[in-house]
PDB file of C-alpha atoms in Angstrom:
ATOM      1  CA  MET I   1       0.000   0.000   0.000  1.00 79.00           C
ATOM      2  CA  LEU I   2       2.786   2.425   0.910  1.00 81.00           C
ATOM      3  CA  PHE I   3       4.592   1.594  -2.332  1.00 84.00           C
ATOM      4  CA  LYS I   4       1.447   2.452  -4.359  1.00 86.00           C
ATOM      5  CA  LYS I   5       1.178   5.800  -2.571  1.00 82.00           C
ATOM      6  CA  ILE I   6       4.832   6.542  -3.305  1.00 87.00           C
ATOM      7  CA  ILE I   7       4.267   5.787  -7.005  1.00 89.00           C
ATOM      8  CA  THR I   8       1.122   7.964  -7.062  1.00 87.00           C
ATOM      9  CA  TYR I   9       2.814  10.926  -5.380  1.00 86.00           C
ATOM     10  CA  SER I  10       5.877  10.525  -7.594  1.00 91.00           C
ATOM     11  CA  ARG I  11       3.640  10.853 -10.661  1.00 93.00           C
ATOM     12  CA  TYR I  12       1.945  13.938  -9.201  1.00 92.00           C
ATOM     13  CA  PHE I  13       5.332  15.450  -8.367  1.00 94.00           C
ATOM     14  CA  SER I  14       6.719  14.781 -11.850  1.00 95.00           C
ATOM     15  CA  ASP I  15       3.727  16.433 -13.568  1.00 96.00           C
ATOM     16  CA  TYR I  16       4.001  19.521 -11.367  1.00 95.00           C
ATOM     17  CA  LEU I  17       7.763  19.634 -11.894  1.00 95.00           C
ATOM     18  CA  ILE I  18       7.554  19.278 -15.701  1.00 96.00           C
ATOM     19  CA  HIS I  19       5.360  22.398 -15.749  1.00 96.00           C
ATOM     20  CA  GLY I  20       7.391  24.310 -13.156  1.00 95.00           C
ATOM     21  CA  ASP I  21       4.520  24.307 -10.656  1.00 94.00           C
ATOM     22  CA  ILE I  22       6.418  24.439  -7.370  1.00 92.00           C
ATOM     23  CA  VAL I  23       3.372  26.010  -5.657  1.00 91.00           C
ATOM     24  CA  SER I  24       1.323  22.822  -6.208  1.00 92.00           C
ATOM     25  CA  ILE I  25       4.172  20.695  -4.854  1.00 92.00           C
ATOM     26  CA  LEU I  26       4.228  22.828  -1.699  1.00 90.00           C
ATOM     27  CA  ALA I  27       0.415  22.786  -1.505  1.00 89.00           C
ATOM     28  CA  SER I  28       0.485  18.972  -1.730  1.00 88.00           C
ATOM     29  CA  VAL I  29       2.971  18.679   1.124  1.00 88.00           C
ATOM     30  CA  LYS I  30       0.964  21.181   3.176  1.00 88.00           C
ATOM     31  CA  TYR I  31      -2.188  19.146   2.608  1.00 87.00           C
ATOM     32  CA  ILE I  32      -0.525  15.825   3.486  1.00 84.00           C
ATOM     33  CA  LEU I  33       1.017  17.209   6.680  1.00 90.00           C
ATOM     34  CA  PHE I  34      -1.620  19.654   7.938  1.00 90.00           C
ATOM     35  CA  LYS I  35      -4.837  18.922   5.965  1.00 86.00           C
ATOM     36  CA  LYS I  36      -4.805  22.579   4.832  1.00 87.00           C
ATOM     37  CA  SER I  37      -5.049  23.642   1.216  1.00 85.00           C
ATOM     38  CA  ALA I  38      -3.792  26.410  -1.078  1.00 84.00           C
ATOM     39  CA  ASN I  39      -3.965  30.040   0.097  1.00 88.00           C
ATOM     40  CA  LYS I  40      -4.680  31.698  -3.269  1.00 92.00           C
ATOM     41  CA  ASN I  41      -6.746  31.223  -6.405  1.00 96.00           C
ATOM     42  CA  ARG I  42      -4.513  30.534  -9.397  1.00 96.00           C
ATOM     43  CA  THR I  43      -4.322  28.953 -12.825  1.00 97.00           C
ATOM     44  CA  ILE I  44      -1.958  26.033 -13.349  1.00 97.00           C
ATOM     45  CA  LYS I  45      -0.763  24.141 -16.397  1.00 97.00           C
ATOM     46  CA  THR I  46      -0.592  20.358 -16.310  1.00 96.00           C
ATOM     47  CA  SER I  47      -0.119  17.670 -18.924  1.00 96.00           C
ATOM     48  CA  GLY I  48      -3.933  17.582 -19.050  1.00 96.00           C
ATOM     49  CA  GLY I  49      -4.366  21.280 -19.826  1.00 97.00           C
ATOM     50  CA  LYS I  50      -4.859  24.563 -17.991  1.00 98.00           C
ATOM     51  CA  PHE I  51      -6.944  24.662 -14.833  1.00 98.00           C
ATOM     52  CA  TYR I  52      -8.257  27.369 -12.555  1.00 98.00           C
ATOM     53  CA  CYS I  53      -7.737  26.251  -8.961  1.00 96.00           C
ATOM     54  CA  ARG I  54      -9.582  27.824  -6.038  1.00 95.00           C
ATOM     55  CA  LYS I  55      -7.956  28.678  -2.740  1.00 93.00           C
ATOM     56  CA  GLY I  56      -8.978  26.422   0.106  1.00 91.00           C
ATOM     57  CA  THR I  57      -9.640  23.452  -2.214  1.00 92.00           C
ATOM     58  CA  ASN I  58      -7.753  20.531  -3.685  1.00 91.00           C
ATOM     59  CA  ASP I  59      -8.529  21.621  -7.247  1.00 94.00           C
ATOM     60  CA  PHE I  60      -4.771  21.548  -7.916  1.00 93.00           C
ATOM     61  CA  GLN I  61      -4.797  17.819  -7.146  1.00 92.00           C
ATOM     62  CA  PHE I  62      -7.795  17.061  -9.386  1.00 94.00           C
ATOM     63  CA  ALA I  63      -6.137  19.035 -12.202  1.00 96.00           C
ATOM     64  CA  ASN I  64      -2.987  16.915 -12.030  1.00 96.00           C
ATOM     65  CA  TYR I  65      -2.722  14.662 -15.079  1.00 97.00           C
ATOM     66  CA  TYR I  66      -2.010  11.648 -12.873  1.00 96.00           C
ATOM     67  CA  TYR I  67      -4.933  12.144 -10.483  1.00 95.00           C
ATOM     68  CA  GLU I  68      -6.973   8.915 -10.629  1.00 95.00           C
ATOM     69  CA  TRP I  69      -4.486   7.660 -13.198  1.00 95.00           C
ATOM     70  CA  GLY I  70      -6.056   4.193 -13.477  1.00 94.00           C
ATOM     71  CA  VAL I  71      -9.353   5.710 -14.622  1.00 96.00           C
ATOM     72  CA  LYS I  72      -7.648   8.090 -17.059  1.00 97.00           C
ATOM     73  CA  LYS I  73      -5.434   5.332 -18.451  1.00 96.00           C
ATOM     74  CA  TYR I  74      -8.539   3.231 -19.163  1.00 97.00           C
ATOM     75  CA  MET I  75     -10.305   6.200 -20.786  1.00 97.00           C
ATOM     76  CA  LEU I  76      -7.326   7.002 -23.003  1.00 96.00           C
ATOM     77  CA  LYS I  77      -6.844   3.363 -24.011  1.00 97.00           C
ATOM     78  CA  ASN I  78     -10.517   3.087 -25.016  1.00 96.00           C
ATOM     79  CA  SER I  79     -11.168   6.623 -26.286  1.00 95.00           C
ATOM     80  CA  HIS I  80     -11.430   5.413 -29.890  1.00 94.00           C
ATOM     81  CA  LYS I  81     -14.654   3.589 -28.874  1.00 95.00           C
ATOM     82  CA  TYR I  82     -16.463   6.756 -27.745  1.00 91.00           C
ATOM     83  CA  ASP I  83     -18.578   9.173 -29.771  1.00 95.00           C
ATOM     84  CA  VAL I  84     -19.875  11.079 -26.737  1.00 98.00           C
ATOM     85  CA  PHE I  85     -18.578  11.233 -23.183  1.00 98.00           C
ATOM     86  CA  ILE I  86     -21.083  11.990 -20.408  1.00 97.00           C
ATOM     87  CA  ASP I  87     -19.385  13.315 -17.279  1.00 98.00           C
ATOM     88  CA  GLY I  88     -21.806  13.136 -14.353  1.00 96.00           C
ATOM     89  CA  GLY I  89     -20.474  15.101 -11.385  1.00 94.00           C
ATOM     90  CA  SER I  90     -17.713  16.594 -13.489  1.00 97.00           C
ATOM     91  CA  CYS I  91     -16.083  18.656 -10.712  1.00 96.00           C
ATOM     92  CA  ILE I  92     -13.528  20.964 -12.382  1.00 97.00           C
ATOM     93  CA  GLY I  93     -13.794  19.136 -15.709  1.00 98.00           C
ATOM     94  CA  GLU I  94     -10.593  17.125 -15.779  1.00 98.00           C
ATOM     95  CA  TYR I  95     -12.190  14.087 -17.478  1.00 98.00           C
ATOM     96  CA  SER I  96     -14.225  16.099 -19.972  1.00 98.00           C
ATOM     97  CA  ILE I  97     -11.172  18.141 -20.921  1.00 98.00           C
ATOM     98  CA  LEU I  98      -9.143  14.960 -21.385  1.00 98.00           C
ATOM     99  CA  MET I  99     -11.763  13.454 -23.706  1.00 98.00           C
ATOM    100  CA  ALA I 100     -12.475  16.709 -25.581  1.00 98.00           C
ATOM    101  CA  GLN I 101      -8.763  16.955 -26.389  1.00 97.00           C
ATOM    102  CA  LYS I 102      -9.250  13.598 -28.150  1.00 96.00           C
ATOM    103  CA  LYS I 103     -12.048  15.217 -30.219  1.00 96.00           C
ATOM    104  CA  ILE I 104     -14.799  13.399 -28.342  1.00 97.00           C
ATOM    105  CA  HIS I 105     -17.904  15.510 -27.703  1.00 98.00           C
ATOM    106  CA  CYS I 106     -18.565  15.829 -23.965  1.00 98.00           C
ATOM    107  CA  ILE I 107     -21.611  16.606 -21.869  1.00 98.00           C
ATOM    108  CA  ALA I 108     -20.573  17.665 -18.359  1.00 98.00           C
ATOM    109  CA  PHE I 109     -22.960  17.890 -15.395  1.00 98.00           C
ATOM    110  CA  GLU I 110     -21.865  19.597 -12.170  1.00 96.00           C
ATOM    111  CA  PRO I 111     -24.536  20.347  -9.525  1.00 93.00           C
ATOM    112  CA  VAL I 112     -22.513  22.623  -7.202  1.00 92.00           C
ATOM    113  CA  PRO I 113     -22.745  26.197  -8.566  1.00 93.00           C
ATOM    114  CA  GLU I 114     -19.290  27.304  -7.339  1.00 93.00           C
ATOM    115  CA  THR I 115     -17.643  24.232  -8.837  1.00 95.00           C
ATOM    116  CA  TYR I 116     -19.702  24.582 -12.016  1.00 97.00           C
ATOM    117  CA  ASN I 117     -18.251  28.089 -12.445  1.00 97.00           C
ATOM    118  CA  VAL I 118     -14.740  26.608 -12.240  1.00 98.00           C
ATOM    119  CA  LEU I 119     -15.710  23.926 -14.760  1.00 98.00           C
ATOM    120  CA  ARG I 120     -16.830  26.674 -17.182  1.00 98.00           C
ATOM    121  CA  LYS I 121     -13.586  28.609 -16.631  1.00 98.00           C
ATOM    122  CA  ASN I 122     -11.540  25.486 -17.336  1.00 98.00           C
ATOM    123  CA  VAL I 123     -13.459  24.720 -20.523  1.00 98.00           C
ATOM    124  CA  LEU I 124     -12.739  28.279 -21.703  1.00 98.00           C
ATOM    125  CA  LEU I 125      -9.077  28.195 -20.584  1.00 98.00           C
ATOM    126  CA  ASN I 126      -8.584  25.132 -22.772  1.00 98.00           C
ATOM    127  CA  LYS I 127     -10.602  26.602 -25.678  1.00 98.00           C
ATOM    128  CA  LEU I 128     -12.960  23.623 -25.661  1.00 98.00           C
ATOM    129  CA  GLU I 129     -16.320  25.423 -25.520  1.00 97.00           C
ATOM    130  CA  ASN I 130     -17.306  23.840 -28.857  1.00 97.00           C
ATOM    131  CA  GLU I 131     -16.412  20.357 -27.611  1.00 98.00           C
ATOM    132  CA  ILE I 132     -17.938  20.401 -24.108  1.00 98.00           C
ATOM    133  CA  ASP I 133     -21.551  21.224 -23.206  1.00 98.00           C
ATOM    134  CA  THR I 134     -21.869  22.075 -19.505  1.00 98.00           C
ATOM    135  CA  TYR I 135     -24.909  22.012 -17.249  1.00 98.00           C
ATOM    136  CA  CYS I 136     -25.253  23.108 -13.636  1.00 96.00           C
ATOM    137  CA  LEU I 137     -27.399  20.105 -12.756  1.00 93.00           C
ATOM    138  CA  GLY I 138     -27.152  16.854 -10.875  1.00 90.00           C
ATOM    139  CA  LEU I 139     -28.302  13.609 -12.424  1.00 90.00           C
ATOM    140  CA  GLY I 140     -30.990  11.567 -10.716  1.00 87.00           C
ATOM    141  CA  LYS I 141     -34.168   9.600 -10.993  1.00 88.00           C
ATOM    142  CA  THR I 142     -36.533  12.467 -10.140  1.00 88.00           C
ATOM    143  CA  ASN I 143     -36.761  16.132 -11.046  1.00 87.00           C
ATOM    144  CA  SER I 144     -36.321  17.960  -7.739  1.00 83.00           C
ATOM    145  CA  ARG I 145     -34.229  20.462  -5.812  1.00 81.00           C
ATOM    146  CA  LEU I 146     -32.215  18.946  -3.001  1.00 77.00           C
ATOM    147  CA  PRO I 147     -29.550  20.217  -0.611  1.00 77.00           C
ATOM    148  CA  PHE I 148     -26.075  19.086  -1.544  1.00 71.00           C
ATOM    149  CA  MET I 149     -23.591  18.431   1.253  1.00 71.00           C
ATOM    150  CA  PHE I 150     -19.908  18.074   0.465  1.00 67.00           C
ATOM    151  CA  ASN I 151     -16.428  18.715   1.823  1.00 68.00           C
ATOM    152  CA  THR I 152     -15.416  22.118   0.436  1.00 66.00           C
ATOM    153  CA  VAL I 153     -11.691  21.278   0.451  1.00 62.00           C
ATOM    154  CA  ASN I 154     -11.786  17.819  -1.061  1.00 62.00           C
TER     155      ASN I 154
END
């Protein structure tokens, strides 16, 4: 288990380092040690694209190309099979951006308004507004308005 974590963090570190993002390296260490996140809003570049990252969140982690690498590796390996990618609970858009860069049309749903605004910014930062349709909605069985509880950092 420890070895897997070392491999994961090494991948994160290498992606930040390749793009000269020392701030995200420091933010990662700060989060691991103190469970506190970044102090400022900023835009970072990763191997997956450009991402707006909010202060007080782990957006910088989600934006890292190697975040949830097993899922992304599967998506990339099978991307030739997709015509449309539906991203339910798209967060900051890392999966939709990955697929849109492969010229796959994406439909991204994000129910949290603040996070949806970041998703929209990231779509625009990557010039993918013609490839990704975004909706500030959750997906469910019934049409209703419900409270949404979540951890604002992670």
